[in-house]
PDB file of C-alpha atoms in Angstrom:
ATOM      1  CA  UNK T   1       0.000   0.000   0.000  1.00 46.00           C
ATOM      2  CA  UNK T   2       0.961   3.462  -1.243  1.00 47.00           C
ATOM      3  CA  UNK T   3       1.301   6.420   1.597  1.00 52.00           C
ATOM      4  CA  UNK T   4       3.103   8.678  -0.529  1.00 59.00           C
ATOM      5  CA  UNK T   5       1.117  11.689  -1.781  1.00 63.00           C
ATOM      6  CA  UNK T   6       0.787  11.354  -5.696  1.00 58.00           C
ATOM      7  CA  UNK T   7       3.835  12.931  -7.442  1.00 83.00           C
ATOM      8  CA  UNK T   8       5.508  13.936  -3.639  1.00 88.00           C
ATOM      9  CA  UNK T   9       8.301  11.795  -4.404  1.00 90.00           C
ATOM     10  CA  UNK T  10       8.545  13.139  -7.960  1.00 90.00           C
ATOM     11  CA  UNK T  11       8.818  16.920  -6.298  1.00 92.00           C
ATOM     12  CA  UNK T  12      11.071  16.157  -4.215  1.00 93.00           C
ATOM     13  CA  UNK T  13      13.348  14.656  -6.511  1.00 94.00           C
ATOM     14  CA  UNK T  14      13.530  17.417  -8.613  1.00 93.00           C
ATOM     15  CA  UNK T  15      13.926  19.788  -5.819  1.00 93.00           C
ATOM     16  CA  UNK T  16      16.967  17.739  -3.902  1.00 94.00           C
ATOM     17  CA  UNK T  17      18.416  15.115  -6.313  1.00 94.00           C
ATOM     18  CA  UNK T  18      20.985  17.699  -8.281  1.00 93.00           C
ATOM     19  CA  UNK T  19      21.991  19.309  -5.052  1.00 92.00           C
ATOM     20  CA  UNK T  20      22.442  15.897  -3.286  1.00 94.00           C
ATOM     21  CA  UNK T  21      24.649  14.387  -6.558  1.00 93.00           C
ATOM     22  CA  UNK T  22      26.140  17.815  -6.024  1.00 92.00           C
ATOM     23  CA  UNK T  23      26.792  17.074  -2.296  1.00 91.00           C
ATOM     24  CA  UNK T  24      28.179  13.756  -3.335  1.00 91.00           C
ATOM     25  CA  UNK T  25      30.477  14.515  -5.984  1.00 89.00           C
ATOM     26  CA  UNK T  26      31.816  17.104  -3.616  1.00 85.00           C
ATOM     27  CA  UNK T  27      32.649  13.574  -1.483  1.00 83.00           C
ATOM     28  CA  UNK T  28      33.853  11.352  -3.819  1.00 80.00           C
ATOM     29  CA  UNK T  29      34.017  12.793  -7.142  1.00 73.00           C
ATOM     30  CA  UNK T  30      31.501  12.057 -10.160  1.00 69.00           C
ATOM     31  CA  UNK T  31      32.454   7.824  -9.317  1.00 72.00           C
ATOM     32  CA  UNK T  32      30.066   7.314  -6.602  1.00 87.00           C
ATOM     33  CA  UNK T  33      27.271  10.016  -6.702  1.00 91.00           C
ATOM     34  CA  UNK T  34      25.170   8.634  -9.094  1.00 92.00           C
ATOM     35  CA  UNK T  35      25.021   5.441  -7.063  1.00 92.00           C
ATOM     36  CA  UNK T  36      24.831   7.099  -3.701  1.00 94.00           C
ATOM     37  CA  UNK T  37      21.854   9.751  -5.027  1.00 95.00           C
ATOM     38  CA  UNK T  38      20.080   6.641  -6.200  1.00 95.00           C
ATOM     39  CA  UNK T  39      20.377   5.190  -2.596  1.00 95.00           C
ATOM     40  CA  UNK T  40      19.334   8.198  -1.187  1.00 96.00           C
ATOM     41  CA  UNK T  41      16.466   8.484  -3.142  1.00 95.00           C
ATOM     42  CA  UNK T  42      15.823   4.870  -2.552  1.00 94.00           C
ATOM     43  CA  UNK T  43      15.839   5.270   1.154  1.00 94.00           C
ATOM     44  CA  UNK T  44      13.663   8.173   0.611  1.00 94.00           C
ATOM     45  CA  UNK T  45      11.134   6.536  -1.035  1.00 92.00           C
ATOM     46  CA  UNK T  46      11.187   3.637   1.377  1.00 91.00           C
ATOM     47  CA  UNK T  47      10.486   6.167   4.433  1.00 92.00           C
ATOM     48  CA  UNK T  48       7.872   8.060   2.631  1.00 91.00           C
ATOM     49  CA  UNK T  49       5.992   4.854   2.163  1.00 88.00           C
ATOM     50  CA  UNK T  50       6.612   3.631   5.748  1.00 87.00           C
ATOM     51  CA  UNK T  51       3.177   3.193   7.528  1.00 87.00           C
ATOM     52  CA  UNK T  52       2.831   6.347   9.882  1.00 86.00           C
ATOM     53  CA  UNK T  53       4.996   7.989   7.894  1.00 88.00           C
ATOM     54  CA  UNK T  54       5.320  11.452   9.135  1.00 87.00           C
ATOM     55  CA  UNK T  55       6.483  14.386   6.555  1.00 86.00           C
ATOM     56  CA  UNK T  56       9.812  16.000   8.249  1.00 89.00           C
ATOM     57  CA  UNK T  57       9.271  20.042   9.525  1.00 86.00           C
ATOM     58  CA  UNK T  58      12.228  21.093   6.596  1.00 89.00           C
ATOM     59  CA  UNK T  59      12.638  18.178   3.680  1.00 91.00           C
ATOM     60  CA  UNK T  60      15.715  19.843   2.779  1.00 89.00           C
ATOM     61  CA  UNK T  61      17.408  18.522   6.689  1.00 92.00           C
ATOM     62  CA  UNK T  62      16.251  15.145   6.628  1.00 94.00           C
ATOM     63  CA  UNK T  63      17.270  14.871   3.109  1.00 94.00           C
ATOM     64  CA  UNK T  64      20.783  16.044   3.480  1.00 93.00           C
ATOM     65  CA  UNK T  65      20.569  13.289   6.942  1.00 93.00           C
ATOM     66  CA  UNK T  66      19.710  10.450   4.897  1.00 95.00           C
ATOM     67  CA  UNK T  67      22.587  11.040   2.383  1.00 94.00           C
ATOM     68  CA  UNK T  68      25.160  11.898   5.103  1.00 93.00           C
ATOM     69  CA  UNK T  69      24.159   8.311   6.351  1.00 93.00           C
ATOM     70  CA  UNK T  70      24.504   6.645   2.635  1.00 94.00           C
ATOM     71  CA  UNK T  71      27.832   8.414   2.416  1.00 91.00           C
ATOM     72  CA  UNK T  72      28.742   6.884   5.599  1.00 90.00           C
ATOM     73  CA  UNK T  73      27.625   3.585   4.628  1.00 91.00           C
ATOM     74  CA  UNK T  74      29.541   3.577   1.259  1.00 90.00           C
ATOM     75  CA  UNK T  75      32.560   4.679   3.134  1.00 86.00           C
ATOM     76  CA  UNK T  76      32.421   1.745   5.253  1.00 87.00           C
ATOM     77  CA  UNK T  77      31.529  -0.374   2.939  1.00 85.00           C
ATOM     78  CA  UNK T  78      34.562   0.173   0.886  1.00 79.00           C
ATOM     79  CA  UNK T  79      37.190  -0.231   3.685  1.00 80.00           C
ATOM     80  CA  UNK T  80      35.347  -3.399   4.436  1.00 80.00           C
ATOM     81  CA  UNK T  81      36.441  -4.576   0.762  1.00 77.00           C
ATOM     82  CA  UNK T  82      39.647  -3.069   1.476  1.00 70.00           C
ATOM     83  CA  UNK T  83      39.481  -0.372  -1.748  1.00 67.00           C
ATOM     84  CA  UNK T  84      41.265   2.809  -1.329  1.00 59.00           C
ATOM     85  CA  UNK T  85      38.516   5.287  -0.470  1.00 58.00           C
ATOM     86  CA  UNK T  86      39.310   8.154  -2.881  1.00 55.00           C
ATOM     87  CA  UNK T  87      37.711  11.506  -1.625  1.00 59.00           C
ATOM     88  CA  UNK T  88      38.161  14.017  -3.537  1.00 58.00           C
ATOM     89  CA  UNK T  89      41.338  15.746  -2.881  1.00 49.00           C
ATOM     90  CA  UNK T  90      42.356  19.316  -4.238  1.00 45.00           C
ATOM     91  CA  UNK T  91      43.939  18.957  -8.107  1.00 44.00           C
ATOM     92  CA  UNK T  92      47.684  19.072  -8.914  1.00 44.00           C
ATOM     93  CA  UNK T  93      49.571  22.226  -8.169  1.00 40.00           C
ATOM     94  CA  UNK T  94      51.053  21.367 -11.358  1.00 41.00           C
ATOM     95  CA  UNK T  95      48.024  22.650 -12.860  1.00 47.00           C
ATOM     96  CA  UNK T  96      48.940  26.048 -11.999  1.00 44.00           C
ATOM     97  CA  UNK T  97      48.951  28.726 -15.092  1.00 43.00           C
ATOM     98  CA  UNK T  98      46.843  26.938 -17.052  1.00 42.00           C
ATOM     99  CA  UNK T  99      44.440  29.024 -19.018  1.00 48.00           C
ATOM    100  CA  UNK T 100      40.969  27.404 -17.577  1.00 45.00           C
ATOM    101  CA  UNK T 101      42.327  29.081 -14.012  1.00 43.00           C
ATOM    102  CA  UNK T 102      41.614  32.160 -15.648  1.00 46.00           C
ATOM    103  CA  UNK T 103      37.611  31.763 -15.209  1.00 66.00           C
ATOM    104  CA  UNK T 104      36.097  32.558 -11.763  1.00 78.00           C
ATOM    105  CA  UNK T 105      34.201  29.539 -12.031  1.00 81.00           C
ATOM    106  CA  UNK T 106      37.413  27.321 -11.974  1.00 84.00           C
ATOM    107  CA  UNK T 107      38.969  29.146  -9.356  1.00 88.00           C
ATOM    108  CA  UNK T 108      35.960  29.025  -6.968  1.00 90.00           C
ATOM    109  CA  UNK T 109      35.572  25.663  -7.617  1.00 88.00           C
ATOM    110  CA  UNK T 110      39.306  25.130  -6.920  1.00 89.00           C
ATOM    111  CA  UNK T 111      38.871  27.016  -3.447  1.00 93.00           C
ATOM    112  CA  UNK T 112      35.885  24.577  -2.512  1.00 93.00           C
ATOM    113  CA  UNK T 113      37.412  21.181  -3.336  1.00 91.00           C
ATOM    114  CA  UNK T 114      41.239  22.432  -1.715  1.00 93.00           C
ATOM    115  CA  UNK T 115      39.081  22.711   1.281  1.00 94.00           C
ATOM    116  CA  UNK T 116      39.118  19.907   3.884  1.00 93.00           C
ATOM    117  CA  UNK T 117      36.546  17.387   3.371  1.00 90.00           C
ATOM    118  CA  UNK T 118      34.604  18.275   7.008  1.00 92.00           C
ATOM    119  CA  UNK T 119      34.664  21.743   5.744  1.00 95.00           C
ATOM    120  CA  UNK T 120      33.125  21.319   2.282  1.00 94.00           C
ATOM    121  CA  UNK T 121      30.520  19.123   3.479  1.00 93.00           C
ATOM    122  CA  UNK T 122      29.394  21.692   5.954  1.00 95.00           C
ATOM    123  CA  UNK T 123      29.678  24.820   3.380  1.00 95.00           C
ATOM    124  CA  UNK T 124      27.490  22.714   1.383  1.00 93.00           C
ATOM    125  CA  UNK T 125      24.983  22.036   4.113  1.00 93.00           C
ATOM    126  CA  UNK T 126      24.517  25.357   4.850  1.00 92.00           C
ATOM    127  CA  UNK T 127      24.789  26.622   1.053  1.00 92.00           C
ATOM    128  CA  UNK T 128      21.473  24.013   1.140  1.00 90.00           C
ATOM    129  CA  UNK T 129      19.711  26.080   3.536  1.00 90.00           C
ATOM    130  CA  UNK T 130      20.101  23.809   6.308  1.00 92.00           C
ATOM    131  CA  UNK T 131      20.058  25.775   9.691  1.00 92.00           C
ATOM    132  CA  UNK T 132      22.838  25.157  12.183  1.00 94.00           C
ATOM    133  CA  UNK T 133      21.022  23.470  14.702  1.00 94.00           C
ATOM    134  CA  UNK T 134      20.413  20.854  11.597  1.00 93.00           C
ATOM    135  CA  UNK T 135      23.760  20.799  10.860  1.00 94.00           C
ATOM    136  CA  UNK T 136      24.902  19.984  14.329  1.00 94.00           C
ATOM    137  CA  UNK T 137      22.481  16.968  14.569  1.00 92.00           C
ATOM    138  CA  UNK T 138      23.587  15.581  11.623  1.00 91.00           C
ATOM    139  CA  UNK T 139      27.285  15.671  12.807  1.00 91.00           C
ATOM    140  CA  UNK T 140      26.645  15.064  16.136  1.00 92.00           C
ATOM    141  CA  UNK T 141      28.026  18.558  17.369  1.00 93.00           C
ATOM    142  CA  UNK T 142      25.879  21.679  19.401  1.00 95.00           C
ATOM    143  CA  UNK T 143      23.853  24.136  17.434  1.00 94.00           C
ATOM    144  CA  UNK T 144      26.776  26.921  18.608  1.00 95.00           C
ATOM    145  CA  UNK T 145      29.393  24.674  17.638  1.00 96.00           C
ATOM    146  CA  UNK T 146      28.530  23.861  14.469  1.00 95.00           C
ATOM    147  CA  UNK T 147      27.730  27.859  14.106  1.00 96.00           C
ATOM    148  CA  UNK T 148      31.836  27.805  15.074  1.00 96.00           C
ATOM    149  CA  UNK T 149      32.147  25.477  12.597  1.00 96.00           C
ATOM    150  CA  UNK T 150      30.523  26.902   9.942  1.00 96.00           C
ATOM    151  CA  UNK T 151      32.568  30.055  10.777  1.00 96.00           C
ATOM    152  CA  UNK T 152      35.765  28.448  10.646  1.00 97.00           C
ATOM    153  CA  UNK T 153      34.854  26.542   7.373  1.00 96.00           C
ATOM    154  CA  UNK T 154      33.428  29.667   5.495  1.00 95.00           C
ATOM    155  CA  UNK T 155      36.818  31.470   6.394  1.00 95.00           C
ATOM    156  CA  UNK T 156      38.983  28.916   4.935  1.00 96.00           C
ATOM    157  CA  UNK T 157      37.279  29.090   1.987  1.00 96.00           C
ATOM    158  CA  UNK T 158      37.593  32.840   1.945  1.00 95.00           C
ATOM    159  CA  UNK T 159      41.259  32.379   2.119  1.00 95.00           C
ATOM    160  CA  UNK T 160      41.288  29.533  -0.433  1.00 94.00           C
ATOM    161  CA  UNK T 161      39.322  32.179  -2.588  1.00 93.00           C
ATOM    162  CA  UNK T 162      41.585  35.173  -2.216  1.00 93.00           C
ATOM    163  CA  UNK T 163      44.989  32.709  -2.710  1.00 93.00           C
ATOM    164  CA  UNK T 164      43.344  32.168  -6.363  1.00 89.00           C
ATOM    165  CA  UNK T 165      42.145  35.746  -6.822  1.00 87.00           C
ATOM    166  CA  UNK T 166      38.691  35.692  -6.286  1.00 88.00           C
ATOM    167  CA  UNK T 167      37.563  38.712  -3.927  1.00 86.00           C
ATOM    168  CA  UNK T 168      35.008  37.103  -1.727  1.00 87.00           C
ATOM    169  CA  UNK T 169      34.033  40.535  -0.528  1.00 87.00           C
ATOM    170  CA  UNK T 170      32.993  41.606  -3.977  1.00 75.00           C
TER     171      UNK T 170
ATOM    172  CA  UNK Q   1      31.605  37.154   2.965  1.00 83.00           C
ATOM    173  CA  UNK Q   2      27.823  38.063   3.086  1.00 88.00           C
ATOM    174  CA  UNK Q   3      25.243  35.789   2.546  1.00 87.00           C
ATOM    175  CA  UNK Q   4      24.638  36.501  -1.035  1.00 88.00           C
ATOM    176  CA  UNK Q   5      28.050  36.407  -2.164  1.00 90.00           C
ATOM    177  CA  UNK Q   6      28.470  33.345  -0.266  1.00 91.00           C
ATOM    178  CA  UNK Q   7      25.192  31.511  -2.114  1.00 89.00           C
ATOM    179  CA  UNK Q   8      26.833  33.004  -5.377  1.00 88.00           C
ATOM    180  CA  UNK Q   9      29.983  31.417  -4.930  1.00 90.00           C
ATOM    181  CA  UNK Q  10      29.052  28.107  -3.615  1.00 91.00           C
ATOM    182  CA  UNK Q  11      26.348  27.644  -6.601  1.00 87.00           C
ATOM    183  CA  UNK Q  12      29.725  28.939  -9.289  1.00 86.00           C
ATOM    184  CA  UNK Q  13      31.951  25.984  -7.302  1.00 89.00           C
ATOM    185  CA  UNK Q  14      28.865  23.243  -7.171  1.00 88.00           C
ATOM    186  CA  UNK Q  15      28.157  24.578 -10.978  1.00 82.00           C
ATOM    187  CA  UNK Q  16      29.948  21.706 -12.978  1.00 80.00           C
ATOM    188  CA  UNK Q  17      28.861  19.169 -10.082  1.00 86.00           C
ATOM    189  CA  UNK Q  18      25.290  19.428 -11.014  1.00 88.00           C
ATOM    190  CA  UNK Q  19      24.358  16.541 -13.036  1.00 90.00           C
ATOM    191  CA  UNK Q  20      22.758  16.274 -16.443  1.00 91.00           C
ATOM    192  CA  UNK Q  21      18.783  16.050 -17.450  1.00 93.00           C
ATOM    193  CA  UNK Q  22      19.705  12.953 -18.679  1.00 93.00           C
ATOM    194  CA  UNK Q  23      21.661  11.617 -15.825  1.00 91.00           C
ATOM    195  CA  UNK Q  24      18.795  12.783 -13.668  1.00 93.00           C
ATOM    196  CA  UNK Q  25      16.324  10.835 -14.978  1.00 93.00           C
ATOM    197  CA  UNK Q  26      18.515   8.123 -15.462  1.00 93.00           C
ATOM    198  CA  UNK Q  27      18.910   8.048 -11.554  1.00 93.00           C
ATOM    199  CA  UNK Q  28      15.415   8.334 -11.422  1.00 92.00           C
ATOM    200  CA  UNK Q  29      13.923   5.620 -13.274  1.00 92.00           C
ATOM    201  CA  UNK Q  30      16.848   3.315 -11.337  1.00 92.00           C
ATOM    202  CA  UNK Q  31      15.437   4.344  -8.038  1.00 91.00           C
ATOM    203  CA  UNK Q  32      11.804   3.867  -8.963  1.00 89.00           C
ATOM    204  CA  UNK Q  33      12.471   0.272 -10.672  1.00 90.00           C
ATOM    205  CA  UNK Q  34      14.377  -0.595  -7.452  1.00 88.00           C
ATOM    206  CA  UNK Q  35      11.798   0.916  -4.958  1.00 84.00           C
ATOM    207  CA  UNK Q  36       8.727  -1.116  -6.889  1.00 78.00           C
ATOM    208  CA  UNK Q  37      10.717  -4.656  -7.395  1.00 69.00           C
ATOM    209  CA  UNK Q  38      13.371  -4.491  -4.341  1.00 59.00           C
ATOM    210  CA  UNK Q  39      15.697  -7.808  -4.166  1.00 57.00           C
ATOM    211  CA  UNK Q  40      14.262  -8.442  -0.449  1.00 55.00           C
ATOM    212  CA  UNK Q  41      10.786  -8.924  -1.747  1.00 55.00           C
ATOM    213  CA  UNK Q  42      12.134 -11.691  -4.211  1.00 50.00           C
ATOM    214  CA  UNK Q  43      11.561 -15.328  -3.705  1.00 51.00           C
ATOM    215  CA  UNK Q  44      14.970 -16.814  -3.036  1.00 49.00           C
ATOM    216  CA  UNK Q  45      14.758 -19.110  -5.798  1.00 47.00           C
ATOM    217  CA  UNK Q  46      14.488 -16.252  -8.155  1.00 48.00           C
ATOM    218  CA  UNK Q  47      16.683 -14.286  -6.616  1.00 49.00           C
ATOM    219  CA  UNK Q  48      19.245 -16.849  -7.347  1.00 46.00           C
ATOM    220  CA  UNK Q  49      17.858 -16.600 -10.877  1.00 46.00           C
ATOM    221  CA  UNK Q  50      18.377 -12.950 -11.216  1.00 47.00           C
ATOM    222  CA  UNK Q  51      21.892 -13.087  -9.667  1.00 48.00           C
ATOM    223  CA  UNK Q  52      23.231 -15.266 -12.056  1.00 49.00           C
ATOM    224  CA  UNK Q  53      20.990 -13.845 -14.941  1.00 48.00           C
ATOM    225  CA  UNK Q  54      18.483 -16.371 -15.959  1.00 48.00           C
ATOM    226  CA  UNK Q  55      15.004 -14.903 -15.039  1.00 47.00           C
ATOM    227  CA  UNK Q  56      12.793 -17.618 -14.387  1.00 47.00           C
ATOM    228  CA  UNK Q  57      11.568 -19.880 -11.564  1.00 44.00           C
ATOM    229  CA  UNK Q  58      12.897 -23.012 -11.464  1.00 39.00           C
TER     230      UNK Q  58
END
């Protein structure tokens, strides 16, 4: 039996599944995020149709939970099988003074992935419109420490930003 | 860093992580195919079937 809402599933796929492959490539690289947004979803779908099923206060939070889990779970699963767990690290200073480093969009994307992994994933949760108190219950931490934490992260990236010319101020 | 620079920024750096229309629905139609015929619901007999390919009872 069927508790989802006609087409609820379909909405919120549309609304979340870009910025969760989004949140996932930021993890692992394009490898792994279309499987892990398909288990997301999955898991989604699953809860939705769980009798007495009730619809989260902000979709966007226990969205962003349910794929920090499936990220957790694919970590895990791969040191299990003994792989090398690849996260995505920042690219080869050799790189430097090529022409592409020229656009903004490079660069910016440069200072977000030279970033530590704990302070992308945190950027992104609150670039999601997740509130800190969220963000703490996810990872575990107080509402004013992940507020520290957010603080910290953003300011990193700020530096990252200015080391490759952007002006974050602008 | 205000607010609106920051959401500018982060959507330029998550720009080229977004994926395709096609990739989307791609990822959709695998999660709805998975969600209405999940491997725990099959009989074991098939699943042995589907595992090593041949789908039918036996």
């Amino acid at each position: 039996m069927m508790y989802v809402q006609s087409g609820q599933f379909e909405k919120l796929y549309e609304q979340y599944a870009s910025r969760v492959y989004a949140y996932f490539s930021s993890c692992f690289g394009g490898d792994s995020a279309e499987d892990c947004t398909q288990q997301t979803f999955l898991k989604v779908w699953k809860a939705m149709n769980r009798p007495g099923f009730f619809p989260p206060y902000r979709w966007n939070a226990w969205i962003f939970r349910i794929a920090v889990n499936v990220k957790n779970d694919h970590l895990r699963e791969k040191l299990k099988q003994g792989e090398t767990v690849s996260l995505l690290e920042s690219d080869d200073p050799s790189d430097d003074g090529s022409e592409k480093r020229l656009l903004e969009q490079e660069a910016v994307s440069e200072a977000l992935v030279a970033l530590k992994e704990e302070d992308r994933e945190i950027l992104i949760f609150k670039y999601n419109g997740l509130k800190s108190a969220e963000i703490g219950r996810i990872l575990g931490l107080s509402s004013s420490a992940a507020r520290s934490r957010i603080a910290a992260a953003k300011e990193r990236f700020r530096e990252n930003l200015k080391k490759r010319g952007v002006d974050p101020d602008e | 860093m205000n607010d609106v620079r920051f959401e500018e920024l982060m959507s330029l750096a998550l720009m080229e992580r977004t994926p395709s229309a096609h990739q989307m629905e791609r990822m959709k139609q695998n999660v709805l195919a998975q969600a209405s015929f999940p491997p725990e619901k099959i009989s074991q007999k098939f699943q042995h079937s589907f595992r090593t390919g041949i789908y039918a009872f036996r």
